[in-house]
Amino acid sequence: MTEAGMAASCAAAVTNPSSASFKLGILLQRVPVKTKNLSSFPGHTSLMAALLASALVMGCGGGSSAETEATPATFTLSKIGGFGSALLGASEITAFDSQSKRLFVVNGANGSLDVVDLSDPAAPKAIQTITTTAFGGGVFNSVAVFEGLVAVAVEAATKTSAGKVAFYDGQTLALLNTVTVGSQPDMLTFSPDGKFVVTANEGEPNSYGAADSIDPEGSVSVITVNRGGTSTVATADFKAFIGQEATLRSQGVRIFGPGANAAQDLEPEYVTVTEDSKTAYVTLQENNAVAIVDLATAKVTAIKPLGFKDHSLAGMGMDASDEDGGTNTNSGTPLVKITTVPVKGMYQPDAIATYTAGGQTYFITANEGEARADWPGYSDETRVRAHCSAGLDPSVFPDAANLILDSNLGRLRITANPNGTTTGKNAAGQCTELWSFGARSFTIWNKDMVRVFDSGDQIEQRTSALATAKFNSSHDNDTLDGRSAAKGPEPEGVTVGKIGNKTFAFVGLERIGGVMVYDVTTPAAPVFVTYYNNRGATGTTLTGDRGPEGVLFIAATKSPNGKPLLVVGNETSGTTAVLQLNLSY
């Protein structure tokens, strides 16, 4: 049999072992047995089954799952199960333990951790709820699992105080031990080898400028896991960057909180660890940068600014207004109008994931965007027409007088403080630059955080004809263009999954909802695979899963039903969706 024929037979055997294209007799040529007349042996049926399994392994490329797993041509997503309380925040981040077949779900509505039996993915069953009572209150922010060990990030009741990471036994649910980490541990993950747990301690302030204002330092905790006792913690902080604020700003890192030094202003959001378990890459969302952390020494070795996305380039446009149904007016109507605009988008990623291709390490970011507008005393968010009250500089912006109107750029939300040193205005007060929040895309970067690919305006283009929701509507309404002047579809979560020799990226869209999937095997040229979104509306009542926060890939080898799954925690609808990947070869 030719190699191509063998590959085809193997693919057919994986999806349908009894298919006519799978010829046992041919594969038995590779099995070291002296006779093919098996019917004369007692128990020959069992022997045939064993030889069939052996043939699959030996004939399809060896013993490792990476070598034997067939590579799909494509796949679709379908919802096979789900659960939830329909309370806002009742499902956020999820983690799966293949040993106990349990799903652990951060329930932001109750500040708890829900434990769910996922042995039948089509019928998940609640087992137990773990609360933060043992820690004096607070909330759970994130959860991760490695071989039966569950790690949970615990934010203190006073968020500016030190948080904790709690370790539980995935089977007995017993609390094993806790360690203290930095302020507001927002996300955590195990290293691929399970030796470390790494937390992003965001360290948000409670306010700015008030008598009781506290702005704790952001940090990254590197926990060396000790399954038989208490784990140890080392802290990768940003103290070494205090006094280097001007240098960081000149490099493109946003340091702009009122009165904040670098250590206070840098706010870790999300962590991924390279496949060799040596290095963590940590998004600094508000700062539009990524920190690189050496795990062996728990040191921040670099801070990489991400730069800006040029929305004036072809394929990089956006729908910048919810009133673009008019022409050069301040009283237009909603309309789908994705076009290039003279705006710079700050990437400001939330989630980040890593994978390898061609022996090189790459990173994928979901470019959500984030303003500092959630606490008293300061906000950097404004709109173009309000910020540029003296108009746009006509030497920079063609047709400046019309561009500033609401049907064009006037309604777009931008930052008034791009990096702490400039407002982007000339001496006459006219705006010379405009910076929007997020990039409405996912981006692939190399290990030096140099852009390899950006999805441009593809997400808005693909959601513009969505049958289940109006374009750029939010997770809590079905208003056409509702998010166009803000951050659009708002990509927030991202994870990767490898099937055969292909790697796929799953990107959760917080506002419009659903998950968009790309084949990212070739980092510079990803290929769209599918988009799943089951939200809908009955009159003014929204239905379906809305507001995806966390996306979790479960490989077929770990899956309870032997099929690759995607679990999505939907914050707004308070539901957890179990999606199955239906592979085609």
Coordinates of C-alpha atoms in Angstrom, one line a residue:
M1 CA 0.0 0.0 0.0
T2 CA 1.3 3.5 -0.8
E3 CA 1.9 6.0 2.1
A4 CA -1.0 8.0 0.8
G5 CA -3.2 5.0 0.8
M6 CA -2.1 4.0 4.2
A7 CA -2.9 7.5 5.5
A8 CA -6.3 7.3 4.0
S9 CA -7.0 3.9 5.5
C10 CA -5.8 5.1 8.9
A11 CA -8.1 8.1 8.8
A12 CA -11.0 5.9 7.8
A13 CA -10.2 3.4 10.6
V14 CA -10.1 6.1 13.2
T15 CA -13.6 7.4 12.3
N16 CA -15.0 4.0 11.4
P17 CA -12.9 0.9 12.2
S18 CA -15.2 -1.4 10.2
S19 CA -15.1 0.7 7.1
A20 CA -14.4 -1.1 3.8
S21 CA -11.4 1.2 3.2
F22 CA -9.6 -0.3 6.3
K23 CA -8.1 -3.6 5.1
L24 CA -6.9 -5.5 8.1
G25 CA -5.1 -8.0 5.9
I26 CA -3.0 -5.3 4.4
L27 CA -2.1 -3.8 7.8
L28 CA -1.3 -7.3 9.2
Q29 CA 1.7 -7.3 6.8
R30 CA 3.2 -4.9 9.3
V31 CA 2.3 -7.1 12.4
P32 CA 4.9 -9.6 13.4
V33 CA 2.8 -12.8 13.5
K34 CA 3.8 -16.1 11.7
T35 CA 0.3 -17.0 10.5
K36 CA -2.7 -15.2 9.0
N37 CA -5.0 -18.2 9.6
L38 CA -6.3 -16.9 13.0
S39 CA -9.6 -18.8 12.9
S40 CA -7.8 -22.0 14.0
F41 CA -6.8 -20.4 17.3
P42 CA -9.0 -20.6 20.5
G43 CA -10.2 -17.1 21.3
H44 CA -9.3 -15.9 17.8
T45 CA -12.0 -13.1 17.9
S46 CA -10.2 -11.5 20.8
L47 CA -6.9 -12.0 19.1
M48 CA -8.2 -10.4 16.0
A49 CA -9.4 -7.3 18.0
A50 CA -5.9 -7.1 19.6
L51 CA -4.2 -7.4 16.3
L52 CA -6.5 -4.7 14.9
A53 CA -5.5 -2.3 17.6
S54 CA -1.9 -3.2 17.1
A55 CA -2.2 -2.7 13.4
L56 CA -3.7 0.7 14.0
V57 CA -0.7 1.7 16.1
M58 CA 2.0 0.2 14.0
G59 CA 0.5 0.8 10.6
C60 CA -0.5 4.4 11.3
G61 CA 2.7 5.8 12.5
G62 CA 3.9 4.4 15.9
G63 CA 2.8 4.5 19.5
S64 CA 2.4 8.2 20.4
S65 CA -1.0 9.9 20.1
A66 CA 0.6 12.7 18.1
E67 CA 1.7 10.2 15.5
T68 CA -1.4 8.0 15.4
E69 CA -4.2 10.5 15.6
A70 CA -5.6 11.2 12.2
T71 CA -5.6 14.7 10.9
P72 CA -9.0 16.1 10.0
A73 CA -9.6 18.1 6.9
T74 CA -12.1 20.3 8.8
F75 CA -14.8 20.1 11.5
T76 CA -17.9 21.7 12.8
L77 CA -19.0 22.5 16.3
S78 CA -22.3 21.3 17.8
K79 CA -23.6 21.7 21.4
I80 CA -24.2 18.3 23.0
G81 CA -24.6 19.4 26.6
G82 CA -24.7 22.3 29.0
F83 CA -25.8 23.6 32.4
G84 CA -26.1 26.8 34.3
S85 CA -28.2 29.0 36.7
A86 CA -28.8 31.8 34.2
L87 CA -27.4 34.2 36.8
L88 CA -24.9 36.8 35.5
G89 CA -21.4 35.5 36.0
A90 CA -22.5 32.0 37.0
S91 CA -20.0 30.5 34.5
E92 CA -16.7 32.0 33.8
I93 CA -13.5 29.9 33.7
T94 CA -13.5 26.1 33.5
A95 CA -11.0 23.3 34.0
F96 CA -11.3 19.6 33.3
D97 CA -9.8 16.7 35.3
S98 CA -9.6 13.6 33.0
Q99 CA -8.9 11.3 36.0
S100 CA -12.2 12.1 37.8
K101 CA -14.0 13.2 34.7
R102 CA -15.0 16.3 36.5
L103 CA -15.4 19.9 35.3
F104 CA -14.5 22.7 37.7
V105 CA -16.4 26.0 37.0
V106 CA -15.7 29.4 38.4
N107 CA -19.1 30.8 39.4
G108 CA -18.7 34.6 39.6
A109 CA -22.4 35.0 40.6
N110 CA -21.8 33.2 43.9
G111 CA -18.1 33.7 44.2
S112 CA -17.8 29.9 44.3
L113 CA -16.4 26.9 42.4
D114 CA -18.9 24.5 41.0
V115 CA -17.9 20.8 40.6
V116 CA -19.6 19.0 37.8
D117 CA -19.7 15.3 36.7
L118 CA -18.8 15.3 33.0
S119 CA -18.5 11.6 32.6
D120 CA -21.5 12.0 30.2
P121 CA -20.8 15.3 28.4
A122 CA -24.3 15.3 27.1
A123 CA -25.7 15.3 30.6
P124 CA -23.4 17.2 33.0
K125 CA -24.4 16.8 36.7
A126 CA -23.6 19.1 39.6
I127 CA -21.7 17.4 42.4
Q128 CA -20.7 20.0 44.9
T129 CA -20.1 23.7 45.4
I130 CA -16.9 24.9 47.0
T131 CA -17.0 28.3 48.7
T132 CA -14.4 30.8 49.9
T133 CA -15.5 30.5 53.5
A134 CA -12.3 28.8 54.4
F135 CA -10.4 31.9 53.2
G136 CA -12.4 34.5 55.0
G137 CA -14.5 35.4 52.0
G138 CA -13.5 36.9 48.7
V139 CA -14.1 35.2 45.3
F140 CA -12.6 32.6 43.1
N141 CA -11.2 34.1 39.9
S142 CA -9.6 31.2 38.0
V143 CA -9.1 27.4 38.1
A144 CA -6.6 25.0 36.5
V145 CA -6.1 21.2 36.8
F146 CA -3.1 18.9 36.3
E147 CA -3.4 15.1 36.8
G148 CA -6.0 15.3 39.6
L149 CA -4.6 18.4 41.3
V150 CA -6.9 21.4 41.2
A151 CA -5.5 24.9 41.7
V152 CA -7.8 27.8 42.3
A153 CA -7.0 31.6 42.4
V154 CA -8.7 33.2 45.4
E155 CA -9.1 37.0 45.5
A156 CA -9.2 38.5 49.0
A157 CA -12.4 40.0 50.4
T158 CA -10.6 43.3 50.1
K159 CA -9.3 43.0 46.5
T160 CA -6.2 45.1 47.2
S161 CA -4.9 42.7 49.8
A162 CA -2.8 39.6 49.1
G163 CA -4.7 36.7 47.5
K164 CA -4.2 33.0 47.7
V165 CA -3.9 29.9 45.6
A166 CA -5.7 26.9 47.0
F167 CA -5.0 23.3 46.0
Y168 CA -7.7 20.6 46.1
D169 CA -7.8 16.9 45.4
G170 CA -9.8 16.5 42.2
Q171 CA -11.3 13.2 43.4
T172 CA -12.0 13.8 47.1
L173 CA -12.4 17.6 46.8
A174 CA -10.3 17.9 50.0
L175 CA -8.5 21.2 50.5
L176 CA -4.8 20.1 50.5
N177 CA -3.0 23.4 51.2
T178 CA -2.9 27.1 50.3
V179 CA -0.2 29.6 49.5
T180 CA -0.2 33.4 49.6
V181 CA 0.3 35.3 46.3
G182 CA 0.0 38.9 45.1
S183 CA -3.0 41.2 45.0
Q184 CA -6.0 40.1 42.9
P185 CA -4.8 36.8 41.4
D186 CA -6.9 37.1 38.2
M187 CA -5.7 34.0 36.3
L188 CA -3.6 30.9 36.9
T189 CA -2.2 28.0 34.9
F190 CA -0.1 24.9 35.4
S191 CA 3.1 24.6 33.4
P192 CA 2.9 21.8 30.8
D193 CA 5.1 19.5 33.0
G194 CA 3.0 20.2 36.1
K195 CA 5.9 21.5 38.2
F196 CA 4.7 25.1 38.4
V197 CA 1.5 27.0 38.9
V198 CA 1.8 30.6 37.6
T199 CA -0.6 33.3 38.6
A200 CA -1.2 36.8 37.1
N201 CA -1.8 39.1 40.1
E202 CA -3.4 42.1 38.5
G203 CA -3.1 44.5 41.5
E204 CA -5.8 46.9 40.4
P205 CA -6.3 50.0 42.5
N206 CA -9.6 50.6 44.5
S207 CA -9.6 54.2 43.3
Y208 CA -7.3 57.1 42.4
G209 CA -6.8 60.3 44.4
A210 CA -9.1 59.5 47.4
A211 CA -8.0 59.4 51.0
D212 CA -8.4 55.6 51.1
S213 CA -6.9 55.0 47.6
I214 CA -4.7 51.9 47.4
D215 CA -2.8 50.9 44.2
P216 CA -1.1 47.6 44.9
E217 CA 1.8 46.4 42.8
G218 CA 1.1 43.9 40.0
S219 CA 3.1 40.7 40.1
V220 CA 3.4 37.2 38.8
S221 CA 3.6 34.3 41.4
V222 CA 5.6 31.2 40.4
I223 CA 4.5 28.4 42.7
T224 CA 6.6 25.2 42.8
V225 CA 4.1 22.4 43.2
N226 CA 4.5 20.0 46.1
R227 CA 1.8 17.3 46.0
G228 CA 2.9 15.8 49.3
G229 CA 3.0 19.0 51.2
T230 CA 2.8 22.8 51.0
S231 CA 4.0 24.3 47.8
T232 CA 6.5 27.2 47.7
V233 CA 6.0 30.6 46.2
A234 CA 8.5 32.9 44.4
T235 CA 7.4 36.4 43.2
A236 CA 8.3 37.9 39.8
D237 CA 7.6 41.6 40.5
F238 CA 8.2 44.8 38.6
K239 CA 10.2 46.6 41.3
A240 CA 13.3 46.7 39.0
F241 CA 11.3 48.9 36.6
I242 CA 10.5 51.6 39.1
G243 CA 12.4 54.7 37.9
Q244 CA 12.3 53.5 34.3
E245 CA 8.8 54.8 33.5
A246 CA 10.0 57.3 30.9
T247 CA 12.0 54.6 29.1
L248 CA 9.1 52.2 29.1
R249 CA 6.8 54.9 27.7
S250 CA 9.3 55.8 25.0
Q251 CA 9.3 52.1 24.0
G252 CA 5.5 52.0 23.8
V253 CA 4.5 50.6 27.1
R254 CA 1.5 52.5 28.6
I255 CA 2.4 53.7 32.1
F256 CA -0.4 56.2 32.9
G257 CA -2.2 55.7 36.2
P258 CA -2.3 58.9 38.2
G259 CA 0.6 58.9 40.7
A260 CA 1.5 55.2 39.9
N261 CA 5.0 54.0 39.4
A262 CA 5.8 51.1 37.0
A263 CA 5.3 48.4 39.6
Q264 CA 1.9 49.7 40.5
D265 CA 0.8 50.5 37.0
L266 CA 1.7 47.2 35.3
E267 CA -1.3 44.9 35.7
P268 CA -0.9 41.2 34.7
E269 CA -4.0 39.8 33.2
Y270 CA -3.4 36.3 31.7
V271 CA -0.6 33.7 31.6
T272 CA 0.6 31.1 29.2
V273 CA 3.6 28.9 29.6
T274 CA 5.9 27.7 26.8
E275 CA 5.8 23.9 26.0
D276 CA 9.3 23.4 27.6
S277 CA 7.8 24.8 30.9
K278 CA 10.7 27.3 31.2
T279 CA 9.1 30.6 30.4
A280 CA 5.8 32.4 31.1
Y281 CA 4.3 35.1 28.8
V282 CA 2.0 37.4 30.7
T283 CA -0.4 39.9 29.2
L284 CA -0.4 43.4 30.6
Q285 CA -3.7 44.4 29.1
E286 CA -4.1 48.0 30.1
N287 CA -0.4 48.6 29.4
N288 CA -0.6 47.2 25.9
A289 CA 2.3 45.0 26.6
V290 CA 3.5 41.4 27.5
A291 CA 5.9 40.5 30.3
I292 CA 8.3 37.6 29.9
V293 CA 9.1 35.6 33.1
D294 CA 11.8 33.1 33.6
L295 CA 10.2 30.4 35.8
A296 CA 13.5 29.0 37.3
T297 CA 14.4 32.3 38.8
A298 CA 11.0 33.9 39.0
K299 CA 12.3 37.1 37.3
V300 CA 10.7 39.4 34.7
T301 CA 13.3 39.3 32.0
A302 CA 11.6 41.7 29.5
I303 CA 8.5 43.8 28.9
K304 CA 7.5 43.8 25.3
P305 CA 5.2 46.6 24.0
L306 CA 2.7 45.4 21.4
G307 CA 2.4 48.6 19.3
F308 CA -0.6 49.6 17.4
K309 CA -2.9 48.2 14.7
D310 CA -3.2 50.6 11.7
H311 CA -7.0 50.6 10.9
S312 CA -6.3 52.7 7.8
L313 CA -4.8 49.7 6.0
A314 CA -6.8 47.5 3.6
G315 CA -8.3 44.6 5.4
M316 CA -7.7 46.2 8.8
G317 CA -10.9 48.3 9.0
M318 CA -13.7 48.4 11.5
D319 CA -17.2 49.7 12.0
A320 CA -16.5 52.8 14.1
S321 CA -20.0 54.2 14.6
D322 CA -23.5 53.3 15.7
E323 CA -24.8 56.2 13.7
D324 CA -23.2 55.5 10.3
G325 CA -26.5 55.2 8.5
G326 CA -26.3 58.9 7.8
T327 CA -23.9 60.9 5.7
N328 CA -21.7 63.5 7.6
T329 CA -24.2 64.0 10.4
N330 CA -24.5 63.9 14.2
S331 CA -27.9 62.2 14.0
G332 CA -27.4 59.1 11.9
T333 CA -28.9 55.6 12.3
P334 CA -27.3 52.2 12.8
L335 CA -25.8 50.5 9.7
V336 CA -23.2 47.8 9.1
K337 CA -20.3 49.8 7.6
I338 CA -16.9 48.1 8.0
T339 CA -14.3 50.4 6.4
T340 CA -10.8 51.6 6.9
V341 CA -10.4 54.6 9.3
P342 CA -7.4 56.7 10.4
V343 CA -7.3 55.2 13.8
K344 CA -4.6 53.3 15.7
G345 CA -5.9 50.3 17.7
M346 CA -4.2 49.3 20.9
Y347 CA -4.0 45.5 21.0
Q348 CA -4.5 45.2 24.8
P349 CA -5.0 41.4 24.8
D350 CA -6.8 39.6 27.5
A351 CA -6.1 35.9 26.9
I352 CA -2.9 34.5 25.4
A353 CA -2.1 31.0 24.3
T354 CA 1.1 29.3 23.0
Y355 CA 1.9 26.6 20.5
T356 CA 4.8 25.4 18.4
A357 CA 5.0 25.2 14.6
G358 CA 8.1 24.2 12.6
G359 CA 10.1 24.0 15.8
Q360 CA 9.4 27.6 16.7
T361 CA 7.3 29.0 19.5
Y362 CA 4.3 31.3 18.7
F363 CA 1.7 33.1 20.8
I364 CA -1.9 33.9 20.0
T365 CA -3.7 36.9 21.7
A366 CA -7.4 37.8 21.9
N367 CA -7.3 41.5 21.5
E368 CA -10.2 42.6 23.7
G369 CA -9.1 46.1 24.8
E370 CA -9.6 47.7 28.2
A371 CA -10.0 51.2 29.5
R372 CA -9.3 52.3 33.0
A373 CA -12.9 53.4 33.9
D374 CA -14.0 50.9 36.5
W375 CA -13.2 52.7 39.7
P376 CA -13.5 56.3 41.1
G377 CA -11.0 59.1 40.5
Y378 CA -9.9 58.6 37.0
S379 CA -11.0 57.4 33.5
D380 CA -8.9 57.4 30.3
E381 CA -12.0 56.6 28.1
T382 CA -13.6 59.3 26.0
R383 CA -15.1 59.8 22.5
V384 CA -13.5 61.4 19.5
R385 CA -15.9 64.3 19.3
A386 CA -15.6 65.1 23.0
H387 CA -11.8 64.7 23.2
C388 CA -11.2 66.6 19.9
S389 CA -13.4 69.5 20.8
A390 CA -11.1 71.8 18.7
G391 CA -11.4 69.4 15.8
L392 CA -9.0 67.1 13.9
D393 CA -5.8 68.5 12.5
P394 CA -6.5 68.8 8.7
S395 CA -2.8 68.3 7.9
V396 CA -3.1 64.8 9.3
F397 CA -6.7 63.9 8.7
P398 CA -8.1 64.4 5.2
D399 CA -11.7 65.7 5.3
A400 CA -11.2 66.5 9.0
A401 CA -14.4 68.5 9.4
N402 CA -16.5 65.6 8.3
L403 CA -14.5 62.8 10.0
I404 CA -15.2 64.2 13.4
L405 CA -19.0 63.9 13.0
D406 CA -20.8 61.0 14.7
S407 CA -21.7 59.2 11.5
N408 CA -18.0 58.8 10.9
L409 CA -15.5 58.8 13.9
G410 CA -17.2 61.2 16.4
R411 CA -18.8 58.4 18.5
L412 CA -15.8 56.1 18.6
R413 CA -14.5 55.5 22.1
I414 CA -10.8 56.2 22.4
T415 CA -8.2 56.8 25.1
A416 CA -7.4 60.3 26.2
N417 CA -4.0 59.1 27.6
P418 CA -2.2 56.8 25.2
N419 CA 1.0 56.5 27.3
G420 CA 1.1 59.1 30.0
T421 CA 3.1 61.7 28.1
T422 CA 0.9 62.9 25.2
T423 CA -2.7 63.6 24.4
G424 CA -2.1 63.4 20.7
K425 CA -2.9 67.1 20.1
N426 CA -1.2 70.0 18.3
A427 CA -0.6 73.4 19.8
A428 CA -4.0 74.5 18.6
G429 CA -5.6 71.7 20.5
Q430 CA -6.5 69.8 17.4
C431 CA -6.1 66.0 17.5
T432 CA -3.2 64.5 15.6
E433 CA -3.7 60.9 16.6
L434 CA -6.5 58.7 17.7
W435 CA -6.1 55.5 19.7
S436 CA -9.0 53.0 20.1
F437 CA -9.3 50.2 22.7
G438 CA -8.5 46.7 21.4
A439 CA -7.9 45.5 17.9
R440 CA -11.2 43.5 17.2
S441 CA -9.0 40.6 16.2
F442 CA -6.7 37.8 17.2
T443 CA -3.0 38.1 16.5
I444 CA -0.1 35.6 16.2
W445 CA 3.3 36.7 17.5
N446 CA 6.7 35.1 17.6
K447 CA 8.8 34.6 20.7
D448 CA 10.0 38.2 20.6
M449 CA 6.4 39.4 20.4
V450 CA 6.8 40.5 16.8
R451 CA 3.6 40.3 14.8
V452 CA 3.4 37.4 12.4
F453 CA -0.3 37.6 11.6
D454 CA -3.4 39.7 12.5
S455 CA -6.9 38.7 11.5
G456 CA -7.7 42.3 10.5
D457 CA -11.4 42.9 10.1
Q458 CA -12.3 39.3 9.5
I459 CA -14.2 38.8 12.8
E460 CA -16.5 41.8 12.1
Q461 CA -16.9 40.7 8.4
R462 CA -17.8 37.2 9.4
T463 CA -20.3 38.3 12.1
S464 CA -21.9 40.9 9.9
A465 CA -24.4 38.4 8.5
L466 CA -25.0 36.4 11.7
A467 CA -28.5 35.0 11.6
T468 CA -28.8 34.6 15.4
A469 CA -28.0 38.2 16.4
K470 CA -27.8 41.7 15.0
F471 CA -24.3 43.0 14.0
N472 CA -22.1 44.2 16.8
S473 CA -24.9 43.8 19.4
S474 CA -23.8 43.3 23.0
H475 CA -24.1 40.3 25.2
D476 CA -27.1 41.8 27.0
N477 CA -29.1 43.3 24.1
D478 CA -29.8 42.7 20.4
T479 CA -29.2 46.3 19.3
L480 CA -27.7 46.7 15.8
D481 CA -24.4 48.5 15.9
G482 CA -24.6 48.6 19.7
R483 CA -20.8 47.9 20.2
S484 CA -19.5 49.4 17.0
A485 CA -18.4 52.7 18.6
A486 CA -16.8 50.7 21.5
K487 CA -14.7 47.5 21.0
G488 CA -16.9 45.7 18.5
P489 CA -17.2 41.9 19.0
E490 CA -14.5 42.0 21.7
P491 CA -12.4 38.9 21.3
E492 CA -11.6 37.9 24.9
G493 CA -10.7 34.2 25.3
V494 CA -8.4 32.0 23.3
T495 CA -7.1 28.5 23.5
V496 CA -5.4 26.1 21.1
G497 CA -5.9 22.4 20.4
K498 CA -3.9 20.0 18.3
I499 CA -5.6 17.3 16.3
G500 CA -3.2 15.1 14.3
N501 CA -0.7 17.4 12.7
K502 CA -2.9 20.5 12.7
T503 CA -3.2 23.2 15.4
F504 CA -6.5 25.1 15.8
A505 CA -7.2 28.3 17.7
F506 CA -10.6 28.8 19.4
V507 CA -11.4 32.5 19.9
G508 CA -14.3 33.5 22.2
L509 CA -16.1 36.7 21.3
E510 CA -17.4 38.3 24.5
R511 CA -20.0 40.7 23.1
I512 CA -21.5 39.2 19.9
G513 CA -20.9 35.7 21.4
G514 CA -19.8 32.4 20.2
V515 CA -16.5 30.9 19.2
M516 CA -14.5 31.4 16.0
V517 CA -12.1 28.7 14.9
Y518 CA -9.0 29.0 12.7
D519 CA -6.4 26.5 11.6
V520 CA -3.2 28.2 12.7
T521 CA -0.8 25.4 11.7
T522 CA 0.9 27.8 9.4
P523 CA 1.3 30.9 11.7
A524 CA 1.6 33.4 8.9
A525 CA -1.4 32.1 7.0
P526 CA -4.2 30.9 9.3
V527 CA -7.3 29.5 7.6
F528 CA -10.9 30.0 8.9
V529 CA -12.6 26.7 9.9
T530 CA -16.0 27.5 11.5
Y531 CA -17.9 29.8 13.7
Y532 CA -20.4 28.6 16.3
N533 CA -22.9 30.9 17.9
N534 CA -26.3 29.8 19.3
R535 CA -27.5 33.0 20.8
G536 CA -30.9 34.3 19.7
A537 CA -33.9 36.4 20.8
T538 CA -37.6 35.9 21.5
G539 CA -39.0 39.3 21.3
T540 CA -36.8 41.4 23.6
T541 CA -35.7 38.3 25.6
L542 CA -32.3 37.0 24.7
T543 CA -31.7 33.3 24.5
G544 CA -28.8 30.9 24.1
D545 CA -25.2 31.1 25.4
R546 CA -23.9 34.7 25.7
G547 CA -20.7 36.4 26.9
P548 CA -18.0 33.7 26.5
E549 CA -15.4 34.3 29.1
G550 CA -13.2 31.1 29.1
V551 CA -12.7 28.5 26.4
L552 CA -11.3 25.1 27.2
F553 CA -10.2 22.4 24.7
I554 CA -10.4 18.8 25.7
A555 CA -8.4 16.4 23.4
A556 CA -10.1 13.2 22.3
T557 CA -7.5 11.2 24.4
K558 CA -8.7 13.0 27.5
S559 CA -12.4 13.3 26.6
P560 CA -15.1 11.3 28.5
N561 CA -16.7 10.3 25.2
G562 CA -13.6 9.9 23.1
K563 CA -14.4 12.9 21.0
P564 CA -12.6 16.3 21.1
L565 CA -14.7 18.8 23.1
L566 CA -14.7 22.5 23.6
V567 CA -16.1 23.8 26.9
V568 CA -17.2 27.4 27.0
G569 CA -18.0 29.4 30.1
N570 CA -20.6 32.1 29.2
E571 CA -20.6 34.8 31.8
T572 CA -23.6 36.8 30.7
S573 CA -26.0 34.0 30.3
G574 CA -24.5 32.1 33.3
T575 CA -24.3 28.9 31.2
T576 CA -21.6 26.4 30.5
A577 CA -21.7 24.9 27.0
V578 CA -20.2 21.6 26.0
L579 CA -19.4 21.6 22.3
Q580 CA -18.3 18.6 20.3
L581 CA -15.9 18.8 17.4
N582 CA -17.4 16.8 14.5
L583 CA -14.3 15.9 12.5
S584 CA -14.3 15.3 8.7
Y585 CA -11.5 13.6 6.9

